[in-house]
CSV table of C-alpha atoms in Angstrom, one decimal:
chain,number,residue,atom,x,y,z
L,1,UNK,CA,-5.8,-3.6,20.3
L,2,UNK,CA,-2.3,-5.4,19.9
L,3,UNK,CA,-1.0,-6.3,17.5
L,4,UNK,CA,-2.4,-3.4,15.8
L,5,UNK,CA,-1.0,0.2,16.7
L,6,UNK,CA,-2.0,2.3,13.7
L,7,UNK,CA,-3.7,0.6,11.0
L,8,UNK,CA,-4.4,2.9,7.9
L,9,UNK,CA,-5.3,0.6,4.8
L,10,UNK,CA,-7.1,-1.9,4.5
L,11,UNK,CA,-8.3,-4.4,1.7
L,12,UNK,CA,-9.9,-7.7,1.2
L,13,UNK,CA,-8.8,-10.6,-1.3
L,14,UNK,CA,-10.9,-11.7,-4.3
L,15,UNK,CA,-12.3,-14.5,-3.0
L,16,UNK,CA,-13.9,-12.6,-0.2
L,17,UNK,CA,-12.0,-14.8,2.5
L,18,UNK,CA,-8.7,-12.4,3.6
L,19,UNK,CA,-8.7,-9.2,5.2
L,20,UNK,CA,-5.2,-7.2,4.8
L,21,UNK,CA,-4.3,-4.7,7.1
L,22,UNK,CA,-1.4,-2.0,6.8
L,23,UNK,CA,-0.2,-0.7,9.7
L,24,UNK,CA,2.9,1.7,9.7
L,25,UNK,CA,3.2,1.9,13.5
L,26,UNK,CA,3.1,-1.9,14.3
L,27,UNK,CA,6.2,-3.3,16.0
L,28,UNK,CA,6.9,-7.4,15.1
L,29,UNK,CA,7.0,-8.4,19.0
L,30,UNK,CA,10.4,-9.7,18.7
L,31,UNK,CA,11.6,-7.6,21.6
L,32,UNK,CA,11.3,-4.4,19.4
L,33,UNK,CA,9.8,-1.7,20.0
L,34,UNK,CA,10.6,1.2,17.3
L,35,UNK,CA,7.4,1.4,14.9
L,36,UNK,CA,8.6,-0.2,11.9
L,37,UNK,CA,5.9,-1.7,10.0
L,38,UNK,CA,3.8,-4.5,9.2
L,39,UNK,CA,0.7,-6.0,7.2
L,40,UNK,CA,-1.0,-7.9,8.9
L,41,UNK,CA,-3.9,-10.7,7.5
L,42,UNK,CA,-6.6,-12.0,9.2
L,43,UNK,CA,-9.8,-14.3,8.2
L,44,UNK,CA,-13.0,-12.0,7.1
L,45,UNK,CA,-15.0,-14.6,9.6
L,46,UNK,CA,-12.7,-13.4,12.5
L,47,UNK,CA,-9.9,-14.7,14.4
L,48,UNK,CA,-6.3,-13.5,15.7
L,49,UNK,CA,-4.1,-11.4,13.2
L,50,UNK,CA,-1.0,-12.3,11.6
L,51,UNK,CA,2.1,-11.3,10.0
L,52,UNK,CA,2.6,-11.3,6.2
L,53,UNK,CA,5.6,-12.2,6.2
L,54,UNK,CA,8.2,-10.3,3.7
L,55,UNK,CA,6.3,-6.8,5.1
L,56,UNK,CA,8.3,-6.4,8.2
L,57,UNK,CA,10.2,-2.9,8.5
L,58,UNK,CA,8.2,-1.3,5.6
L,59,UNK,CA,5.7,0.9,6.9
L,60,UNK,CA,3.1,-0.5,5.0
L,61,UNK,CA,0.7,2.5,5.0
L,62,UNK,CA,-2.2,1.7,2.6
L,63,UNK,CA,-2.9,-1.2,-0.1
L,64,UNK,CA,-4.4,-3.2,-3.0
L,65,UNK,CA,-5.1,-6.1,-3.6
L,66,UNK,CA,-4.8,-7.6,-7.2
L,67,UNK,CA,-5.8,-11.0,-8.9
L,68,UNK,CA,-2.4,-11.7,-11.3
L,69,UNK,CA,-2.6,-14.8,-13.4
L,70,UNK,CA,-4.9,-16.9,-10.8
L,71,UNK,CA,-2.7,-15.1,-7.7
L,72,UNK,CA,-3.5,-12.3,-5.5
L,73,UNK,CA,-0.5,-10.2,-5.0
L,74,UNK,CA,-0.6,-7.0,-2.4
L,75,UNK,CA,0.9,-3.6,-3.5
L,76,UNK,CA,1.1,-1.4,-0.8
L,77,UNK,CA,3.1,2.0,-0.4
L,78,UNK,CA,5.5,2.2,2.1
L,79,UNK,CA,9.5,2.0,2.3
L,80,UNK,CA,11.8,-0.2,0.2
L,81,UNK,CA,15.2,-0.2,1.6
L,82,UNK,CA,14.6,3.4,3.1
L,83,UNK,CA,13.5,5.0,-0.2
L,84,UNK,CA,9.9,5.8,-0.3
L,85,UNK,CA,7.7,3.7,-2.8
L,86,UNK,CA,5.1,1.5,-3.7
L,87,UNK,CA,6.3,-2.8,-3.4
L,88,UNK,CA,4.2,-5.7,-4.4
L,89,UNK,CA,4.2,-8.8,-2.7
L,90,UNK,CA,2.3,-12.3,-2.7
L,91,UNK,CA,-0.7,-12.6,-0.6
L,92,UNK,CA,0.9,-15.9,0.6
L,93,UNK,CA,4.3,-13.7,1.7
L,94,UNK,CA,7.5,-14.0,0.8
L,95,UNK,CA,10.0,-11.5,-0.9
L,96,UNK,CA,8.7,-7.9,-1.6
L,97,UNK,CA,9.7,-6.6,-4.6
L,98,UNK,CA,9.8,-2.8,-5.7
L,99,UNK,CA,7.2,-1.6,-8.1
L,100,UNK,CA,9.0,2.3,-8.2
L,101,UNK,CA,10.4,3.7,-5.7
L,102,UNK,CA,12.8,6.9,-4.8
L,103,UNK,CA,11.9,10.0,-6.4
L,104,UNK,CA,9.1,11.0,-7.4
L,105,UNK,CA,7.8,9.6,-3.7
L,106,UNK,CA,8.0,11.6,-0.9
L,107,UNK,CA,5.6,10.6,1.2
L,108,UNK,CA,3.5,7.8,-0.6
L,109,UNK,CA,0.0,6.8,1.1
L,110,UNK,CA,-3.2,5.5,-0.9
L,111,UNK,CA,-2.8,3.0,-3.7
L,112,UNK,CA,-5.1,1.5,-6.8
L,113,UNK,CA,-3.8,-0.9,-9.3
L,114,UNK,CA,-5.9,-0.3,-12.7
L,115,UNK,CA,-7.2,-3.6,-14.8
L,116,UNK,CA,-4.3,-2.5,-17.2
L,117,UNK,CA,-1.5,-3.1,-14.7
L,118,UNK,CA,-1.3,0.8,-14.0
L,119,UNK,CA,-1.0,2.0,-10.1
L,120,UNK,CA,-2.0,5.0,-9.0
L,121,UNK,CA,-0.5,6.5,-5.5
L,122,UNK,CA,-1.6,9.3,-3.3
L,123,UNK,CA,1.9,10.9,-2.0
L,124,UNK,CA,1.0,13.8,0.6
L,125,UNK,CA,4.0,15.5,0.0
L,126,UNK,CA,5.1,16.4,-3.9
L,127,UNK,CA,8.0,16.8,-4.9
L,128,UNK,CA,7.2,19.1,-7.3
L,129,UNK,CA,5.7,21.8,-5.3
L,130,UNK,CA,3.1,22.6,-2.6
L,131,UNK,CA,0.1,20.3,-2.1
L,132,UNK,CA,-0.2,16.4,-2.4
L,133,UNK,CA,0.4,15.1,-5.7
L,134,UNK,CA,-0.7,11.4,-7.8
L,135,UNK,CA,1.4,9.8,-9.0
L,136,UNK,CA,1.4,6.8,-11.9
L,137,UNK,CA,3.4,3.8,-12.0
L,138,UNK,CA,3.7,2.1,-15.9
L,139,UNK,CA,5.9,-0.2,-16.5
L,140,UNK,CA,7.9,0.7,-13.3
L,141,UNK,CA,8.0,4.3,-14.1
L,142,UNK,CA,6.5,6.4,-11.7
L,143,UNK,CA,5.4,9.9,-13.2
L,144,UNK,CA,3.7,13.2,-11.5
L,145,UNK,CA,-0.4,12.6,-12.9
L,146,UNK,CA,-2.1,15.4,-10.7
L,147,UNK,CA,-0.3,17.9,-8.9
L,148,UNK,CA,-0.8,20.6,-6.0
L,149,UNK,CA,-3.7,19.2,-4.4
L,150,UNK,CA,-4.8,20.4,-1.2
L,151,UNK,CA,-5.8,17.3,0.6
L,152,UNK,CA,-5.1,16.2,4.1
L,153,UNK,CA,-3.3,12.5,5.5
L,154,UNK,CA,-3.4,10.3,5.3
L,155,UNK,CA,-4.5,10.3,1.2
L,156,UNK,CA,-6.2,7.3,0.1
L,157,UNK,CA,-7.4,6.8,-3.8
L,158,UNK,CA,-9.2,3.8,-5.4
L,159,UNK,CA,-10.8,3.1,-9.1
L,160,UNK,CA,-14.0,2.9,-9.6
L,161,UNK,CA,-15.2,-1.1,-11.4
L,162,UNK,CA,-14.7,0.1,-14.8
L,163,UNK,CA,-11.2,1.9,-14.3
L,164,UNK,CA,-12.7,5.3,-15.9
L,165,UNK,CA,-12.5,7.3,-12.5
L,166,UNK,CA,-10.6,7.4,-9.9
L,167,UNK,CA,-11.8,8.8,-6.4
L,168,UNK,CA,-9.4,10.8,-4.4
């Protein structure tokens, strides 16, 4: 029910105590009413949803989210100024912040952040041919990992505990 129109990712925070909820379809409730994105939180004991805010207009459509240095930070694919891509952002909100984006995204769904900083993203559209592709972010570079895959959307992927397999 509202606020939620099409929630696709979800994830919890370390502690156990936040839920995060992407949802590309989700309008802000400012008197708009084009889809353009949110992520929403809300308490893992319940309650009403709400914005995080620095997500607005993105189309979140899946997440992760990642312990850094004592912080939990959300990366979650989506848009970043129009060009598709993967952002990062604090759990607290604020400013999102481009992890890659533009090319080699087309269509960017599931995310996984590895121990060692790597992310790994689902795109259901590759650009380098037919099929859904992964793709891997190091170091800000996003590169094709696995190519031509014929799976359907929306494309989530996640890591196993000890990083050595990752589930498409």
């Amino acid at each position: 029910n509202d606020p939620f129109a099409s929630p696709m990712g979800i994830a919890i925070d370390g502690k156990g105590m936040t839920l995060f909820v992407a949802d590309p379809a989700a309008v802000t409730g400012m008197g708009e009413t084009e889809d353009r994105g949110l992520i929403f939180t809300l308490s893992t004991g319940g309650g009403m949803p709400k914005v995080l805010t620095g997500t607005e207009g993105s189309r979140p459509r899946n997440l992760d989210v990642i312990d850094e240095g004592g912080s939990d930070f959300v990366y979650y694919s989506g848009l970043d100024k129009g060009a598709p891509g993967v952002m990062k952002i604090s759990a607290a909100g604020g400013t999102a912040t481009a992890v890659a984006s533009g090319a080699p995204f087309v269509d960017p769904s599931g995310v996984a952040v590895a121990k060692n900083g790597d992310v790994f993203v689902g795109d259901t559209l590759s650009a380098t041919g037919p099929g859904a592709s992964i793709i891997q972010i190091t170091a800000g570079k996003a590169t094709p990992f696995i190519t031509g895959l014929a799976i359907g959307y929306p494309l989530g992927v996640s890591l196993d505990m000890a990083n050595t397999t990752l589930y498409v």
